[in-house]
């Protein structure tokens, strides 16, 4: 699972803010949050860089 919604909540960020911080469209951010799509490695990297977190912080997996 992608933990984007939890990170956004903890940082008090809106979808629009995440979009501006990462260069990822609002619709894509929303679809990732709603688990409609799984982000590519490139998208995960852009999210991590924009949100100032590690990629591993974005992923809930036993294989971190």
Short mmCIF file of the N, C-alpha and C atoms (twelve columns), coordinates in Angstrom:
data_MODEL
# 
_entry.id   MODEL 
# 
loop_
_atom_site.group_PDB 
_atom_site.id 
_atom_site.type_symbol 
_atom_site.label_atom_id 
_atom_site.label_alt_id 
_atom_site.label_comp_id 
_atom_site.label_asym_id 
_atom_site.label_seq_id 
_atom_site.Cartn_x 
_atom_site.Cartn_y 
_atom_site.Cartn_z 
_atom_site.pdbx_PDB_model_num 
ATOM 1   N N  . UNK A 1  0.821  -1.190 0.000   1 
ATOM 2   C CA . UNK A 1  0.000  0.000  0.000   1 
ATOM 3   C C  . UNK A 1  0.866  1.255  0.000   1 
ATOM 4   N N  . UNK A 2  0.355  2.275  -0.627  1 
ATOM 5   C CA . UNK A 2  1.025  3.568  -0.647  1 
ATOM 6   C C  . UNK A 2  0.467  4.408  0.508   1 
ATOM 7   N N  . UNK A 3  1.360  5.023  1.254   1 
ATOM 8   C CA . UNK A 3  0.983  5.749  2.462   1 
ATOM 9   C C  . UNK A 3  0.842  7.251  2.222   1 
ATOM 10  N N  . UNK A 4  0.585  7.642  0.983   1 
ATOM 11  C CA . UNK A 4  0.505  9.059  0.637   1 
ATOM 12  C C  . UNK A 4  -0.530 9.793  1.474   1 
ATOM 13  N N  . UNK A 5  -1.707 9.208  1.655   1 
ATOM 14  C CA . UNK A 5  -2.759 9.891  2.408   1 
ATOM 15  C C  . UNK A 5  -2.330 10.156 3.850   1 
ATOM 16  N N  . UNK A 6  -1.626 9.216  4.457   1 
ATOM 17  C CA . UNK A 6  -1.171 9.399  5.837   1 
ATOM 18  C C  . UNK A 6  -0.112 10.495 5.925   1 
ATOM 19  N N  . UNK A 7  0.810  10.514 4.965   1 
ATOM 20  C CA . UNK A 7  1.845  11.547 4.951   1 
ATOM 21  C C  . UNK A 7  1.205  12.914 4.730   1 
ATOM 22  N N  . UNK A 8  0.257  12.979 3.809   1 
ATOM 23  C CA . UNK A 8  -0.434 14.247 3.547   1 
ATOM 24  C C  . UNK A 8  -1.164 14.730 4.800   1 
ATOM 25  N N  . UNK A 9  -1.810 13.819 5.495   1 
ATOM 26  C CA . UNK A 9  -2.524 14.186 6.715   1 
ATOM 27  C C  . UNK A 9  -1.546 14.710 7.769   1 
ATOM 28  N N  . UNK A 10 -0.445 13.995 7.964   1 
ATOM 29  C CA . UNK A 10 0.539  14.389 8.974   1 
ATOM 30  C C  . UNK A 10 1.158  15.754 8.671   1 
ATOM 31  N N  . UNK A 11 1.312  16.061 7.379   1 
ATOM 32  C CA . UNK A 11 1.915  17.335 6.978   1 
ATOM 33  C C  . UNK A 11 0.851  18.395 6.681   1 
ATOM 34  N N  . UNK A 12 -0.414 18.027 6.856   1 
ATOM 35  C CA . UNK A 12 -1.526 18.940 6.624   1 
ATOM 36  C C  . UNK A 12 -1.501 19.520 5.207   1 
ATOM 37  N N  . UNK A 13 -1.359 18.639 4.220   1 
ATOM 38  C CA . UNK A 13 -1.263 19.040 2.817   1 
ATOM 39  C C  . UNK A 13 -2.511 18.662 2.040   1 
ATOM 40  N N  . UNK A 14 -2.860 19.503 1.087   1 
ATOM 41  C CA . UNK A 14 -3.974 19.203 0.180   1 
ATOM 42  C C  . UNK A 14 -3.431 18.528 -1.077  1 
ATOM 43  N N  . UNK A 15 -4.334 17.962 -1.857  1 
ATOM 44  C CA . UNK A 15 -3.945 17.365 -3.130  1 
ATOM 45  C C  . UNK A 15 -3.285 18.415 -4.015  1 
ATOM 46  N N  . UNK A 16 -3.846 19.617 -4.025  1 
ATOM 47  C CA . UNK A 16 -3.287 20.696 -4.842  1 
ATOM 48  C C  . UNK A 16 -1.859 21.020 -4.403  1 
ATOM 49  N N  . UNK A 17 -1.626 21.102 -3.104  1 
ATOM 50  C CA . UNK A 17 -0.283 21.395 -2.602  1 
ATOM 51  C C  . UNK A 17 0.706  20.304 -2.996  1 
ATOM 52  N N  . UNK A 18 0.296  19.048 -2.871  1 
ATOM 53  C CA . UNK A 18 1.177  17.937 -3.250  1 
ATOM 54  C C  . UNK A 18 1.473  18.005 -4.743  1 
ATOM 55  N N  . UNK A 19 0.470  18.318 -5.526  1 
ATOM 56  C CA . UNK A 19 0.661  18.447 -6.967  1 
ATOM 57  C C  . UNK A 19 1.693  19.528 -7.276  1 
ATOM 58  N N  . UNK A 20 1.581  20.674 -6.629  1 
ATOM 59  C CA . UNK A 20 2.529  21.771 -6.860  1 
ATOM 60  C C  . UNK A 20 3.935  21.412 -6.384  1 
ATOM 61  N N  . UNK A 21 4.039  20.690 -5.278  1 
ATOM 62  C CA . UNK A 21 5.337  20.332 -4.705  1 
ATOM 63  C C  . UNK A 21 6.060  19.267 -5.527  1 
ATOM 64  N N  . UNK A 22 5.282  18.425 -6.217  1 
ATOM 65  C CA . UNK A 22 5.879  17.269 -6.896  1 
ATOM 66  C C  . UNK A 22 5.843  17.350 -8.410  1 
ATOM 67  N N  . UNK A 23 5.014  18.229 -8.955  1 
ATOM 68  C CA . UNK A 23 4.856  18.281 -10.408 1 
ATOM 69  C C  . UNK A 23 3.982  17.169 -10.949 1 
ATOM 70  N N  . UNK A 24 3.283  16.475 -10.060 1 
ATOM 71  C CA . UNK A 24 2.372  15.388 -10.450 1 
ATOM 72  C C  . UNK A 24 0.962  15.967 -10.470 1 
ATOM 73  N N  . UNK A 25 0.195  15.640 -11.493 1 
ATOM 74  C CA . UNK A 25 -1.136 16.231 -11.634 1 
ATOM 75  C C  . UNK A 25 -2.020 15.903 -10.433 1 
ATOM 76  N N  . UNK A 26 -2.967 16.813 -10.172 1 
ATOM 77  C CA . UNK A 26 -3.895 16.610 -9.057  1 
ATOM 78  C C  . UNK A 26 -4.673 15.311 -9.232  1 
ATOM 79  N N  . UNK A 27 -5.075 15.012 -10.465 1 
ATOM 80  C CA . UNK A 27 -5.855 13.790 -10.692 1 
ATOM 81  C C  . UNK A 27 -5.021 12.546 -10.383 1 
ATOM 82  N N  . UNK A 28 -3.751 12.571 -10.730 1 
ATOM 83  C CA . UNK A 28 -2.890 11.420 -10.439 1 
ATOM 84  C C  . UNK A 28 -2.657 11.285 -8.943  1 
ATOM 85  N N  . UNK A 29 -2.423 12.394 -8.263  1 
ATOM 86  C CA . UNK A 29 -2.255 12.357 -6.799  1 
ATOM 87  C C  . UNK A 29 -3.510 11.768 -6.166  1 
ATOM 88  N N  . UNK A 30 -4.657 12.222 -6.622  1 
ATOM 89  C CA . UNK A 30 -5.928 11.729 -6.085  1 
ATOM 90  C C  . UNK A 30 -6.092 10.234 -6.341  1 
ATOM 91  N N  . UNK A 31 -5.761 9.796  -7.538  1 
ATOM 92  C CA . UNK A 31 -5.908 8.374  -7.880  1 
ATOM 93  C C  . UNK A 31 -4.957 7.496  -7.069  1 
ATOM 94  N N  . UNK A 32 -3.752 8.003  -6.784  1 
ATOM 95  C CA . UNK A 32 -2.807 7.257  -5.936  1 
ATOM 96  C C  . UNK A 32 -3.358 7.186  -4.512  1 
ATOM 97  N N  . UNK A 33 -3.855 8.318  -4.007  1 
ATOM 98  C CA . UNK A 33 -4.426 8.353  -2.655  1 
ATOM 99  C C  . UNK A 33 -5.586 7.381  -2.501  1 
ATOM 100 N N  . UNK A 34 -6.418 7.300  -3.536  1 
ATOM 101 C CA . UNK A 34 -7.605 6.442  -3.499  1 
ATOM 102 C C  . UNK A 34 -7.318 5.008  -3.923  1 
ATOM 103 N N  . UNK A 35 -6.035 4.726  -4.114  1 
ATOM 104 C CA . UNK A 35 -5.579 3.375  -4.471  1 
ATOM 105 C C  . UNK A 35 -6.194 2.871  -5.781  1 
ATOM 106 N N  . UNK A 36 -6.467 3.809  -6.698  1 
ATOM 107 C CA . UNK A 36 -6.985 3.447  -8.009  1 
ATOM 108 C C  . UNK A 36 -5.839 3.065  -8.949  1 
ATOM 109 N N  . UNK A 37 -4.652 3.597  -8.676  1 
ATOM 110 C CA . UNK A 37 -3.465 3.279  -9.473  1 
ATOM 111 C C  . UNK A 37 -2.288 3.075  -8.532  1 
ATOM 112 N N  . UNK A 38 -1.320 2.310  -9.005  1 
ATOM 113 C CA . UNK A 38 -0.061 2.157  -8.280  1 
ATOM 114 C C  . UNK A 38 0.969  3.036  -8.972  1 
ATOM 115 N N  . UNK A 39 1.648  3.881  -8.227  1 
ATOM 116 C CA . UNK A 39 2.608  4.785  -8.853  1 
ATOM 117 C C  . UNK A 39 3.841  4.048  -9.364  1 
ATOM 118 N N  . UNK A 40 4.393  4.558  -10.447 1 
ATOM 119 C CA . UNK A 40 5.638  4.021  -10.988 1 
ATOM 120 C C  . UNK A 40 6.783  4.402  -10.063 1 
ATOM 121 N N  . UNK A 41 7.933  3.816  -10.291 1 
ATOM 122 C CA . UNK A 41 9.120  4.148  -9.496  1 
ATOM 123 C C  . UNK A 41 9.457  5.620  -9.658  1 
ATOM 124 N N  . UNK A 42 9.324  6.156  -10.868 1 
ATOM 125 C CA . UNK A 42 9.603  7.572  -11.114 1 
ATOM 126 C C  . UNK A 42 8.648  8.457  -10.309 1 
ATOM 127 N N  . UNK A 43 7.381  8.080  -10.289 1 
ATOM 128 C CA . UNK A 43 6.390  8.856  -9.543  1 
ATOM 129 C C  . UNK A 43 6.669  8.788  -8.047  1 
ATOM 130 N N  . UNK A 44 7.038  7.623  -7.552  1 
ATOM 131 C CA . UNK A 44 7.394  7.495  -6.135  1 
ATOM 132 C C  . UNK A 44 8.575  8.401  -5.793  1 
ATOM 133 N N  . UNK A 45 9.547  8.462  -6.689  1 
ATOM 134 C CA . UNK A 45 10.718 9.301  -6.460  1 
ATOM 135 C C  . UNK A 45 10.324 10.781 -6.429  1 
ATOM 136 N N  . UNK A 46 9.459  11.187 -7.340  1 
ATOM 137 C CA . UNK A 46 8.996  12.576 -7.374  1 
ATOM 138 C C  . UNK A 46 8.193  12.920 -6.115  1 
ATOM 139 N N  . UNK A 47 7.355  11.985 -5.672  1 
ATOM 140 C CA . UNK A 47 6.599  12.200 -4.439  1 
ATOM 141 C C  . UNK A 47 7.542  12.343 -3.246  1 
ATOM 142 N N  . UNK A 48 8.487  11.432 -3.136  1 
ATOM 143 C CA . UNK A 48 9.422  11.457 -2.011  1 
ATOM 144 C C  . UNK A 48 10.220 12.757 -1.999  1 
ATOM 145 N N  . UNK A 49 10.728 13.156 -3.152  1 
ATOM 146 C CA . UNK A 49 11.525 14.376 -3.239  1 
ATOM 147 C C  . UNK A 49 10.679 15.596 -2.877  1 
ATOM 148 N N  . UNK A 50 9.479  15.684 -3.438  1 
ATOM 149 C CA . UNK A 50 8.615  16.835 -3.194  1 
ATOM 150 C C  . UNK A 50 8.119  16.928 -1.770  1 
ATOM 151 N N  . UNK A 51 7.883  15.770 -1.156  1 
ATOM 152 C CA . UNK A 51 7.357  15.733 0.213   1 
ATOM 153 C C  . UNK A 51 8.461  15.675 1.268   1 
ATOM 154 N N  . UNK A 52 9.710  15.575 0.823   1 
ATOM 155 C CA . UNK A 52 10.864 15.506 1.727   1 
ATOM 156 C C  . UNK A 52 10.777 14.286 2.649   1 
ATOM 157 N N  . UNK A 53 10.478 13.142 2.033   1 
ATOM 158 C CA . UNK A 53 10.460 11.864 2.750   1 
ATOM 159 C C  . UNK A 53 11.266 10.857 1.933   1 
ATOM 160 N N  . UNK A 54 11.538 9.702  2.521   1 
ATOM 161 C CA . UNK A 54 12.198 8.624  1.781   1 
ATOM 162 C C  . UNK A 54 11.143 7.851  1.011   1 
ATOM 163 N N  . UNK A 55 11.550 7.243  -0.083  1 
ATOM 164 C CA . UNK A 55 10.622 6.410  -0.841  1 
ATOM 165 C C  . UNK A 55 10.056 5.322  0.060   1 
ATOM 166 N N  . UNK A 56 10.882 4.771  0.928   1 
ATOM 167 C CA . UNK A 56 10.410 3.709  1.822   1 
ATOM 168 C C  . UNK A 56 9.334  4.216  2.782   1 
ATOM 169 N N  . UNK A 57 9.313  5.529  3.059   1 
ATOM 170 C CA . UNK A 57 8.264  6.100  3.913   1 
ATOM 171 C C  . UNK A 57 6.910  6.084  3.214   1 
ATOM 172 N N  . UNK A 58 6.929  6.015  1.889   1 
ATOM 173 C CA . UNK A 58 5.691  6.041  1.110   1 
ATOM 174 C C  . UNK A 58 5.070  4.656  0.936   1 
ATOM 175 N N  . UNK A 59 5.840  3.622  1.228   1 
ATOM 176 C CA . UNK A 59 5.386  2.255  0.915   1 
ATOM 177 C C  . UNK A 59 5.242  1.439  2.192   1 
ATOM 178 N N  . UNK A 60 4.073  0.836  2.361   1 
ATOM 179 C CA . UNK A 60 3.839  -0.076 3.468   1 
ATOM 180 C C  . UNK A 60 4.058  -1.490 2.946   1 
ATOM 181 N N  . UNK A 61 5.244  -2.034 3.224   1 
ATOM 182 C CA . UNK A 61 5.597  -3.347 2.711   1 
ATOM 183 C C  . UNK A 61 6.537  -4.042 3.701   1 
ATOM 184 N N  . UNK A 62 6.411  -5.354 3.820   1 
ATOM 185 C CA . UNK A 62 7.324  -6.074 4.691   1 
ATOM 186 C C  . UNK A 62 8.739  -6.168 4.090   1 
ATOM 187 N N  . UNK A 63 8.914  -5.719 2.843   1 
ATOM 188 C CA . UNK A 63 10.187 -5.852 2.141   1 
ATOM 189 C C  . UNK A 63 10.956 -4.534 2.063   1 
ATOM 190 N N  . UNK A 64 10.790 -3.649 3.038   1 
ATOM 191 C CA . UNK A 64 11.452 -2.332 3.007   1 
ATOM 192 C C  . UNK A 64 12.951 -2.472 3.048   1 
# 
